[in-house]
JSON list of C-alpha atoms in Angstrom, two decimals:
[
{"chain": "J", "resi": 8, "resn": "UNK", "atom": "CA", "xyz": [-3.02, -87.30, -49.56]},
{"chain": "J", "resi": 9, "resn": "UNK", "atom": "CA", "xyz": [-6.48, -88.81, -49.42]},
{"chain": "J", "resi": 10, "resn": "UNK", "atom": "CA", "xyz": [-8.12, -90.93, -51.97]},
{"chain": "J", "resi": 11, "resn": "UNK", "atom": "CA", "xyz": [-7.99, -88.72, -55.11]},
{"chain": "J", "resi": 12, "resn": "UNK", "atom": "CA", "xyz": [-5.47, -86.45, -57.01]},
{"chain": "J", "resi": 13, "resn": "UNK", "atom": "CA", "xyz": [-6.53, -84.05, -59.54]},
{"chain": "J", "resi": 14, "resn": "UNK", "atom": "CA", "xyz": [-4.92, -82.87, -62.74]},
{"chain": "J", "resi": 15, "resn": "UNK", "atom": "CA", "xyz": [-4.02, -79.21, -63.43]},
{"chain": "J", "resi": 16, "resn": "UNK", "atom": "CA", "xyz": [-1.58, -76.34, -63.27]},
{"chain": "J", "resi": 17, "resn": "UNK", "atom": "CA", "xyz": [-1.21, -76.57, -59.47]},
{"chain": "J", "resi": 18, "resn": "UNK", "atom": "CA", "xyz": [1.18, -79.39, -59.41]},
{"chain": "J", "resi": 19, "resn": "UNK", "atom": "CA", "xyz": [-1.11, -82.20, -59.06]},
{"chain": "J", "resi": 20, "resn": "UNK", "atom": "CA", "xyz": [-1.67, -85.32, -61.20]},
{"chain": "J", "resi": 21, "resn": "UNK", "atom": "CA", "xyz": [-1.45, -84.71, -64.92]},
{"chain": "J", "resi": 22, "resn": "UNK", "atom": "CA", "xyz": [-3.44, -86.51, -67.57]},
{"chain": "J", "resi": 23, "resn": "UNK", "atom": "CA", "xyz": [-0.62, -88.79, -68.50]},
{"chain": "J", "resi": 24, "resn": "UNK", "atom": "CA", "xyz": [-0.41, -90.27, -65.17]},
{"chain": "J", "resi": 25, "resn": "UNK", "atom": "CA", "xyz": [-4.18, -91.08, -64.75]},
{"chain": "J", "resi": 26, "resn": "UNK", "atom": "CA", "xyz": [-5.32, -94.58, -65.23]},
{"chain": "J", "resi": 27, "resn": "UNK", "atom": "CA", "xyz": [-8.04, -95.49, -62.78]},
{"chain": "J", "resi": 28, "resn": "UNK", "atom": "CA", "xyz": [-11.67, -94.62, -62.11]},
{"chain": "J", "resi": 29, "resn": "UNK", "atom": "CA", "xyz": [-12.84, -91.04, -61.44]},
{"chain": "J", "resi": 30, "resn": "UNK", "atom": "CA", "xyz": [-12.13, -89.75, -58.04]},
{"chain": "J", "resi": 31, "resn": "UNK", "atom": "CA", "xyz": [-14.22, -87.71, -55.53]},
{"chain": "J", "resi": 32, "resn": "UNK", "atom": "CA", "xyz": [-12.96, -84.38, -56.92]},
{"chain": "J", "resi": 33, "resn": "UNK", "atom": "CA", "xyz": [-14.85, -85.02, -60.21]},
{"chain": "J", "resi": 34, "resn": "UNK", "atom": "CA", "xyz": [-13.71, -84.91, -63.83]},
{"chain": "J", "resi": 35, "resn": "UNK", "atom": "CA", "xyz": [-10.04, -85.16, -64.28]},
{"chain": "J", "resi": 36, "resn": "UNK", "atom": "CA", "xyz": [-9.34, -86.64, -60.90]},
{"chain": "J", "resi": 37, "resn": "UNK", "atom": "CA", "xyz": [-8.60, -90.42, -60.01]},
{"chain": "J", "resi": 38, "resn": "UNK", "atom": "CA", "xyz": [-9.55, -92.68, -57.17]},
{"chain": "J", "resi": 39, "resn": "UNK", "atom": "CA", "xyz": [-6.42, -93.97, -55.54]},
{"chain": "J", "resi": 40, "resn": "UNK", "atom": "CA", "xyz": [-5.43, -95.70, -52.28]},
{"chain": "J", "resi": 41, "resn": "UNK", "atom": "CA", "xyz": [-2.66, -93.84, -50.16]},
{"chain": "J", "resi": 42, "resn": "UNK", "atom": "CA", "xyz": [0.04, -96.17, -51.34]},
{"chain": "J", "resi": 43, "resn": "UNK", "atom": "CA", "xyz": [-0.69, -95.57, -54.97]},
{"chain": "J", "resi": 44, "resn": "UNK", "atom": "CA", "xyz": [-1.30, -91.82, -54.54]},
{"chain": "J", "resi": 45, "resn": "UNK", "atom": "CA", "xyz": [2.20, -91.37, -52.73]},
{"chain": "J", "resi": 46, "resn": "UNK", "atom": "CA", "xyz": [3.89, -93.35, -55.48]},
{"chain": "J", "resi": 47, "resn": "UNK", "atom": "CA", "xyz": [2.22, -91.34, -58.23]},
{"chain": "J", "resi": 48, "resn": "UNK", "atom": "CA", "xyz": [2.99, -88.06, -56.70]},
{"chain": "J", "resi": 49, "resn": "UNK", "atom": "CA", "xyz": [6.53, -89.03, -56.17]},
{"chain": "J", "resi": 50, "resn": "UNK", "atom": "CA", "xyz": [6.85, -89.93, -59.93]},
{"chain": "J", "resi": 51, "resn": "UNK", "atom": "CA", "xyz": [5.23, -86.76, -60.86]},
{"chain": "J", "resi": 52, "resn": "UNK", "atom": "CA", "xyz": [7.49, -84.67, -58.83]},
{"chain": "J", "resi": 53, "resn": "UNK", "atom": "CA", "xyz": [10.43, -86.29, -60.42]},
{"chain": "J", "resi": 54, "resn": "UNK", "atom": "CA", "xyz": [8.93, -85.49, -63.70]},
{"chain": "J", "resi": 55, "resn": "UNK", "atom": "CA", "xyz": [8.44, -81.84, -62.73]},
{"chain": "J", "resi": 56, "resn": "UNK", "atom": "CA", "xyz": [11.97, -81.55, -61.35]},
{"chain": "J", "resi": 57, "resn": "UNK", "atom": "CA", "xyz": [13.18, -83.20, -64.68]},
{"chain": "J", "resi": 58, "resn": "UNK", "atom": "CA", "xyz": [11.28, -80.80, -66.93]},
{"chain": "J", "resi": 59, "resn": "UNK", "atom": "CA", "xyz": [12.45, -77.57, -65.41]},
{"chain": "J", "resi": 60, "resn": "UNK", "atom": "CA", "xyz": [11.96, -76.48, -61.81]},
{"chain": "J", "resi": 61, "resn": "UNK", "atom": "CA", "xyz": [14.26, -73.42, -61.76]},
{"chain": "J", "resi": 62, "resn": "UNK", "atom": "CA", "xyz": [16.24, -74.54, -58.58]},
{"chain": "J", "resi": 63, "resn": "UNK", "atom": "CA", "xyz": [15.99, -78.37, -58.64]},
{"chain": "J", "resi": 64, "resn": "UNK", "atom": "CA", "xyz": [16.13, -79.29, -62.34]},
{"chain": "J", "resi": 65, "resn": "UNK", "atom": "CA", "xyz": [19.76, -80.20, -62.27]},
{"chain": "J", "resi": 66, "resn": "UNK", "atom": "CA", "xyz": [19.72, -82.23, -59.02]},
{"chain": "J", "resi": 67, "resn": "UNK", "atom": "CA", "xyz": [20.34, -81.59, -55.28]},
{"chain": "J", "resi": 68, "resn": "UNK", "atom": "CA", "xyz": [24.05, -80.91, -55.45]},
{"chain": "J", "resi": 69, "resn": "UNK", "atom": "CA", "xyz": [23.68, -78.04, -57.92]},
{"chain": "J", "resi": 70, "resn": "UNK", "atom": "CA", "xyz": [20.52, -76.75, -56.42]},
{"chain": "J", "resi": 71, "resn": "UNK", "atom": "CA", "xyz": [22.57, -76.40, -53.14]},
{"chain": "J", "resi": 72, "resn": "UNK", "atom": "CA", "xyz": [25.38, -74.76, -54.96]},
{"chain": "J", "resi": 73, "resn": "UNK", "atom": "CA", "xyz": [23.05, -72.22, -56.82]},
{"chain": "J", "resi": 74, "resn": "UNK", "atom": "CA", "xyz": [21.15, -71.44, -53.46]},
{"chain": "J", "resi": 75, "resn": "UNK", "atom": "CA", "xyz": [24.41, -70.76, -51.82]},
{"chain": "J", "resi": 76, "resn": "UNK", "atom": "CA", "xyz": [25.48, -68.47, -54.51]},
{"chain": "J", "resi": 77, "resn": "UNK", "atom": "CA", "xyz": [22.23, -66.52, -54.38]},
{"chain": "J", "resi": 78, "resn": "UNK", "atom": "CA", "xyz": [22.47, -66.36, -50.67]},
{"chain": "J", "resi": 79, "resn": "UNK", "atom": "CA", "xyz": [25.98, -64.97, -50.89]},
{"chain": "J", "resi": 80, "resn": "UNK", "atom": "CA", "xyz": [24.80, -62.36, -53.20]},
{"chain": "J", "resi": 81, "resn": "UNK", "atom": "CA", "xyz": [21.81, -61.40, -50.96]},
{"chain": "J", "resi": 82, "resn": "UNK", "atom": "CA", "xyz": [24.28, -61.08, -48.01]},
{"chain": "J", "resi": 83, "resn": "UNK", "atom": "CA", "xyz": [26.32, -58.73, -50.05]},
{"chain": "J", "resi": 84, "resn": "UNK", "atom": "CA", "xyz": [23.83, -56.64, -51.94]},
{"chain": "J", "resi": 85, "resn": "UNK", "atom": "CA", "xyz": [20.90, -56.48, -49.31]},
{"chain": "J", "resi": 86, "resn": "UNK", "atom": "CA", "xyz": [21.93, -57.55, -45.92]},
{"chain": "J", "resi": 87, "resn": "UNK", "atom": "CA", "xyz": [25.04, -55.57, -45.48]},
{"chain": "J", "resi": 88, "resn": "UNK", "atom": "CA", "xyz": [22.98, -52.36, -45.85]},
{"chain": "J", "resi": 89, "resn": "UNK", "atom": "CA", "xyz": [20.63, -53.12, -43.04]},
{"chain": "J", "resi": 90, "resn": "UNK", "atom": "CA", "xyz": [21.66, -52.52, -39.49]},
{"chain": "J", "resi": 91, "resn": "UNK", "atom": "CA", "xyz": [19.69, -53.07, -36.29]},
{"chain": "J", "resi": 92, "resn": "UNK", "atom": "CA", "xyz": [19.65, -49.22, -35.32]},
{"chain": "J", "resi": 93, "resn": "UNK", "atom": "CA", "xyz": [17.65, -48.45, -38.34]},
{"chain": "J", "resi": 94, "resn": "UNK", "atom": "CA", "xyz": [14.02, -47.80, -38.22]},
{"chain": "J", "resi": 95, "resn": "UNK", "atom": "CA", "xyz": [11.75, -50.68, -39.67]},
{"chain": "J", "resi": 96, "resn": "UNK", "atom": "CA", "xyz": [10.85, -48.24, -42.41]},
{"chain": "J", "resi": 97, "resn": "UNK", "atom": "CA", "xyz": [14.50, -47.72, -43.24]},
{"chain": "J", "resi": 98, "resn": "UNK", "atom": "CA", "xyz": [15.15, -51.28, -43.21]},
{"chain": "J", "resi": 99, "resn": "UNK", "atom": "CA", "xyz": [12.21, -52.03, -45.49]},
{"chain": "J", "resi": 100, "resn": "UNK", "atom": "CA", "xyz": [13.36, -49.37, -48.01]},
{"chain": "J", "resi": 101, "resn": "UNK", "atom": "CA", "xyz": [16.98, -50.87, -47.96]},
{"chain": "J", "resi": 102, "resn": "UNK", "atom": "CA", "xyz": [15.50, -54.27, -48.64]},
{"chain": "J", "resi": 103, "resn": "UNK", "atom": "CA", "xyz": [13.25, -53.12, -51.37]},
{"chain": "J", "resi": 104, "resn": "UNK", "atom": "CA", "xyz": [15.78, -50.92, -52.95]},
{"chain": "J", "resi": 105, "resn": "UNK", "atom": "CA", "xyz": [18.38, -53.76, -53.30]},
{"chain": "J", "resi": 106, "resn": "UNK", "atom": "CA", "xyz": [16.67, -56.96, -53.52]},
{"chain": "J", "resi": 107, "resn": "UNK", "atom": "CA", "xyz": [16.32, -56.80, -57.35]},
{"chain": "J", "resi": 108, "resn": "UNK", "atom": "CA", "xyz": [20.11, -56.18, -57.56]},
{"chain": "J", "resi": 109, "resn": "UNK", "atom": "CA", "xyz": [20.71, -59.70, -56.19]},
{"chain": "J", "resi": 110, "resn": "UNK", "atom": "CA", "xyz": [19.90, -61.59, -59.37]},
{"chain": "J", "resi": 111, "resn": "UNK", "atom": "CA", "xyz": [21.11, -59.12, -61.93]},
{"chain": "J", "resi": 112, "resn": "UNK", "atom": "CA", "xyz": [22.88, -61.12, -64.67]},
{"chain": "J", "resi": 113, "resn": "UNK", "atom": "CA", "xyz": [25.73, -58.84, -64.70]},
{"chain": "J", "resi": 114, "resn": "UNK", "atom": "CA", "xyz": [26.73, -59.83, -61.26]},
{"chain": "J", "resi": 115, "resn": "UNK", "atom": "CA", "xyz": [27.12, -63.61, -62.23]},
{"chain": "J", "resi": 116, "resn": "UNK", "atom": "CA", "xyz": [30.13, -65.20, -63.89]},
{"chain": "J", "resi": 117, "resn": "UNK", "atom": "CA", "xyz": [30.03, -64.43, -67.71]},
{"chain": "J", "resi": 118, "resn": "UNK", "atom": "CA", "xyz": [31.52, -67.73, -68.17]},
{"chain": "J", "resi": 119, "resn": "UNK", "atom": "CA", "xyz": [30.01, -70.24, -65.55]},
{"chain": "J", "resi": 120, "resn": "UNK", "atom": "CA", "xyz": [30.92, -73.82, -65.37]},
{"chain": "J", "resi": 121, "resn": "UNK", "atom": "CA", "xyz": [29.81, -76.88, -63.54]},
{"chain": "J", "resi": 122, "resn": "UNK", "atom": "CA", "xyz": [32.88, -78.61, -62.11]},
{"chain": "J", "resi": 123, "resn": "UNK", "atom": "CA", "xyz": [33.21, -81.72, -59.88]},
{"chain": "J", "resi": 124, "resn": "UNK", "atom": "CA", "xyz": [35.03, -81.19, -56.60]},
{"chain": "J", "resi": 125, "resn": "UNK", "atom": "CA", "xyz": [35.36, -83.79, -53.90]},
{"chain": "J", "resi": 126, "resn": "UNK", "atom": "CA", "xyz": [32.79, -85.88, -55.74]},
{"chain": "J", "resi": 127, "resn": "UNK", "atom": "CA", "xyz": [30.19, -83.21, -55.85]},
{"chain": "J", "resi": 128, "resn": "UNK", "atom": "CA", "xyz": [29.16, -80.82, -58.64]},
{"chain": "J", "resi": 129, "resn": "UNK", "atom": "CA", "xyz": [29.26, -77.12, -58.05]},
{"chain": "J", "resi": 130, "resn": "UNK", "atom": "CA", "xyz": [28.88, -73.97, -60.06]},
{"chain": "J", "resi": 131, "resn": "UNK", "atom": "CA", "xyz": [31.98, -71.85, -60.50]},
{"chain": "J", "resi": 132, "resn": "UNK", "atom": "CA", "xyz": [33.48, -69.08, -62.68]},
{"chain": "J", "resi": 133, "resn": "UNK", "atom": "CA", "xyz": [35.20, -71.02, -65.57]},
{"chain": "J", "resi": 134, "resn": "UNK", "atom": "CA", "xyz": [38.15, -68.47, -65.24]},
{"chain": "J", "resi": 135, "resn": "UNK", "atom": "CA", "xyz": [38.64, -69.20, -61.53]},
{"chain": "J", "resi": 136, "resn": "UNK", "atom": "CA", "xyz": [38.48, -72.90, -62.24]},
{"chain": "J", "resi": 137, "resn": "UNK", "atom": "CA", "xyz": [41.20, -72.49, -64.92]},
{"chain": "J", "resi": 138, "resn": "UNK", "atom": "CA", "xyz": [43.57, -70.80, -62.36]},
{"chain": "J", "resi": 139, "resn": "UNK", "atom": "CA", "xyz": [43.09, -73.21, -59.69]},
{"chain": "J", "resi": 140, "resn": "UNK", "atom": "CA", "xyz": [41.14, -70.87, -57.60]},
{"chain": "J", "resi": 141, "resn": "UNK", "atom": "CA", "xyz": [38.90, -73.81, -56.44]},
{"chain": "J", "resi": 142, "resn": "UNK", "atom": "CA", "xyz": [41.76, -76.32, -56.09]},
{"chain": "J", "resi": 143, "resn": "UNK", "atom": "CA", "xyz": [41.62, -79.59, -58.04]},
{"chain": "J", "resi": 144, "resn": "UNK", "atom": "CA", "xyz": [38.43, -79.94, -60.05]},
{"chain": "J", "resi": 145, "resn": "UNK", "atom": "CA", "xyz": [37.11, -81.64, -62.98]},
{"chain": "J", "resi": 146, "resn": "UNK", "atom": "CA", "xyz": [35.21, -79.40, -65.43]},
{"chain": "J", "resi": 147, "resn": "UNK", "atom": "CA", "xyz": [32.01, -81.10, -66.55]},
{"chain": "J", "resi": 148, "resn": "UNK", "atom": "CA", "xyz": [30.43, -78.56, -68.76]},
{"chain": "J", "resi": 149, "resn": "UNK", "atom": "CA", "xyz": [30.51, -74.76, -69.58]},
{"chain": "J", "resi": 150, "resn": "UNK", "atom": "CA", "xyz": [27.78, -72.72, -71.60]},
{"chain": "J", "resi": 151, "resn": "UNK", "atom": "CA", "xyz": [26.05, -69.46, -71.64]},
{"chain": "J", "resi": 152, "resn": "UNK", "atom": "CA", "xyz": [22.88, -71.42, -70.43]},
{"chain": "J", "resi": 153, "resn": "UNK", "atom": "CA", "xyz": [24.57, -72.24, -66.99]},
{"chain": "J", "resi": 154, "resn": "UNK", "atom": "CA", "xyz": [24.43, -68.50, -66.29]},
{"chain": "J", "resi": 155, "resn": "UNK", "atom": "CA", "xyz": [20.73, -68.56, -67.27]},
{"chain": "J", "resi": 156, "resn": "UNK", "atom": "CA", "xyz": [20.28, -71.28, -64.92]},
{"chain": "J", "resi": 157, "resn": "UNK", "atom": "CA", "xyz": [21.88, -69.44, -62.10]},
{"chain": "J", "resi": 158, "resn": "UNK", "atom": "CA", "xyz": [19.72, -66.30, -62.58]},
{"chain": "J", "resi": 159, "resn": "UNK", "atom": "CA", "xyz": [16.65, -68.32, -62.79]},
{"chain": "J", "resi": 160, "resn": "UNK", "atom": "CA", "xyz": [17.38, -70.17, -59.58]},
{"chain": "J", "resi": 161, "resn": "UNK", "atom": "CA", "xyz": [18.11, -66.84, -57.86]},
{"chain": "J", "resi": 162, "resn": "UNK", "atom": "CA", "xyz": [14.98, -65.28, -59.08]},
{"chain": "J", "resi": 163, "resn": "UNK", "atom": "CA", "xyz": [13.01, -68.44, -57.92]},
{"chain": "J", "resi": 164, "resn": "UNK", "atom": "CA", "xyz": [14.57, -67.59, -54.41]},
{"chain": "J", "resi": 165, "resn": "UNK", "atom": "CA", "xyz": [14.47, -63.87, -54.18]},
{"chain": "J", "resi": 166, "resn": "UNK", "atom": "CA", "xyz": [11.20, -63.08, -56.13]},
{"chain": "J", "resi": 167, "resn": "UNK", "atom": "CA", "xyz": [9.37, -66.15, -55.31]},
{"chain": "J", "resi": 168, "resn": "UNK", "atom": "CA", "xyz": [8.29, -68.16, -52.14]},
{"chain": "J", "resi": 169, "resn": "UNK", "atom": "CA", "xyz": [11.24, -66.87, -49.96]},
{"chain": "J", "resi": 170, "resn": "UNK", "atom": "CA", "xyz": [11.07, -63.10, -50.72]},
{"chain": "J", "resi": 171, "resn": "UNK", "atom": "CA", "xyz": [8.77, -62.26, -47.86]},
{"chain": "J", "resi": 172, "resn": "UNK", "atom": "CA", "xyz": [10.70, -64.54, -45.30]},
{"chain": "J", "resi": 173, "resn": "UNK", "atom": "CA", "xyz": [13.95, -62.82, -46.43]},
{"chain": "J", "resi": 174, "resn": "UNK", "atom": "CA", "xyz": [12.16, -59.48, -45.74]},
{"chain": "J", "resi": 175, "resn": "UNK", "atom": "CA", "xyz": [10.96, -60.31, -42.25]},
{"chain": "J", "resi": 176, "resn": "UNK", "atom": "CA", "xyz": [14.23, -61.90, -41.35]},
{"chain": "J", "resi": 177, "resn": "UNK", "atom": "CA", "xyz": [16.16, -58.51, -42.05]},
{"chain": "J", "resi": 178, "resn": "UNK", "atom": "CA", "xyz": [13.37, -56.38, -40.67]},
{"chain": "J", "resi": 179, "resn": "UNK", "atom": "CA", "xyz": [13.86, -58.39, -37.35]},
{"chain": "J", "resi": 180, "resn": "UNK", "atom": "CA", "xyz": [17.52, -57.42, -37.07]},
{"chain": "J", "resi": 181, "resn": "UNK", "atom": "CA", "xyz": [17.86, -56.20, -33.40]},
{"chain": "J", "resi": 182, "resn": "UNK", "atom": "CA", "xyz": [19.56, -53.04, -32.26]},
{"chain": "J", "resi": 183, "resn": "UNK", "atom": "CA", "xyz": [23.30, -53.49, -31.84]},
{"chain": "J", "resi": 184, "resn": "UNK", "atom": "CA", "xyz": [23.31, -56.23, -34.66]},
{"chain": "J", "resi": 185, "resn": "UNK", "atom": "CA", "xyz": [23.69, -56.23, -38.44]},
{"chain": "J", "resi": 186, "resn": "UNK", "atom": "CA", "xyz": [21.69, -58.22, -40.94]},
{"chain": "J", "resi": 187, "resn": "UNK", "atom": "CA", "xyz": [24.98, -59.70, -42.00]},
{"chain": "J", "resi": 188, "resn": "UNK", "atom": "CA", "xyz": [25.20, -61.32, -38.79]},
{"chain": "J", "resi": 189, "resn": "UNK", "atom": "CA", "xyz": [23.00, -64.05, -40.08]},
{"chain": "J", "resi": 190, "resn": "UNK", "atom": "CA", "xyz": [24.52, -66.79, -42.29]},
{"chain": "J", "resi": 191, "resn": "UNK", "atom": "CA", "xyz": [22.12, -66.63, -45.13]},
{"chain": "J", "resi": 192, "resn": "UNK", "atom": "CA", "xyz": [23.65, -69.70, -46.77]},
{"chain": "J", "resi": 193, "resn": "UNK", "atom": "CA", "xyz": [22.39, -71.95, -43.83]},
{"chain": "J", "resi": 194, "resn": "UNK", "atom": "CA", "xyz": [19.26, -69.86, -43.15]},
{"chain": "J", "resi": 195, "resn": "UNK", "atom": "CA", "xyz": [18.00, -69.94, -46.71]},
{"chain": "J", "resi": 196, "resn": "UNK", "atom": "CA", "xyz": [19.39, -73.04, -48.28]},
{"chain": "J", "resi": 197, "resn": "UNK", "atom": "CA", "xyz": [19.07, -75.44, -45.10]},
{"chain": "J", "resi": 198, "resn": "UNK", "atom": "CA", "xyz": [16.24, -77.75, -44.45]},
{"chain": "J", "resi": 199, "resn": "UNK", "atom": "CA", "xyz": [14.16, -75.17, -42.67]},
{"chain": "J", "resi": 200, "resn": "UNK", "atom": "CA", "xyz": [13.51, -73.28, -45.92]},
{"chain": "J", "resi": 201, "resn": "UNK", "atom": "CA", "xyz": [14.60, -74.12, -49.31]},
{"chain": "J", "resi": 202, "resn": "UNK", "atom": "CA", "xyz": [15.63, -77.45, -48.25]},
{"chain": "J", "resi": 203, "resn": "UNK", "atom": "CA", "xyz": [18.36, -77.87, -50.93]},
{"chain": "J", "resi": 204, "resn": "UNK", "atom": "CA", "xyz": [21.40, -78.03, -48.66]},
{"chain": "J", "resi": 205, "resn": "UNK", "atom": "CA", "xyz": [21.72, -80.69, -45.79]},
{"chain": "J", "resi": 206, "resn": "UNK", "atom": "CA", "xyz": [22.90, -79.75, -42.48]},
{"chain": "J", "resi": 207, "resn": "UNK", "atom": "CA", "xyz": [26.08, -82.13, -42.88]},
{"chain": "J", "resi": 208, "resn": "UNK", "atom": "CA", "xyz": [26.85, -80.87, -46.52]},
{"chain": "J", "resi": 209, "resn": "UNK", "atom": "CA", "xyz": [30.28, -79.87, -46.95]},
{"chain": "J", "resi": 210, "resn": "UNK", "atom": "CA", "xyz": [30.41, -76.12, -47.73]},
{"chain": "J", "resi": 211, "resn": "UNK", "atom": "CA", "xyz": [31.47, -75.91, -51.45]},
{"chain": "J", "resi": 212, "resn": "UNK", "atom": "CA", "xyz": [33.97, -73.41, -50.23]},
{"chain": "J", "resi": 213, "resn": "UNK", "atom": "CA", "xyz": [34.25, -69.94, -49.24]},
{"chain": "J", "resi": 214, "resn": "UNK", "atom": "CA", "xyz": [35.34, -69.69, -53.00]},
{"chain": "J", "resi": 215, "resn": "UNK", "atom": "CA", "xyz": [31.92, -68.62, -54.11]},
{"chain": "J", "resi": 216, "resn": "UNK", "atom": "CA", "xyz": [31.83, -65.73, -51.71]},
{"chain": "J", "resi": 217, "resn": "UNK", "atom": "CA", "xyz": [35.10, -64.37, -52.89]},
{"chain": "J", "resi": 218, "resn": "UNK", "atom": "CA", "xyz": [34.04, -64.14, -56.39]},
{"chain": "J", "resi": 219, "resn": "UNK", "atom": "CA", "xyz": [30.61, -62.44, -55.89]}
]
């Protein structure tokens, strides 16, 4: 992390967090020892999450739930169309022709809700929650903005930093296999990529897969 952090739009230290002398990066930077720099960056990341990261702004559990919902939609909308026997060009065309459908708002619950199940918050279709589709749950909140959050999280994953990784993954599907052989919940949301679901996280059920 070095001795200096700079302010600016790239996720570095903002002006409100600067208190010390100017650092080696020039105006807008601050000279910090490693311990102070780590603490300051930790605080800034927490502020960034709080203020609106599309996936992480509501915390770890809901980030995991949103990612799994997006992964299920990718599996159904894109991966199921790609088979190993297809040429690379055919796979690429199938990917490009379907990836934008994954985050279409019409594919998400019109009445999405946040519920608590087993001590953990997850996203569900409110109508399913009311018919006990998810078992015993406690409804925490329901509003149109929840669907907005799900779409934003999906777009962050599908049209953001992981789009190219998803493309490469389905293009690498070998002959005799299908892209759906990959569990995209674990592949995308686990520690190796989005990092919002821990390996030992309980699945928030196959319920989400059924409703998508």
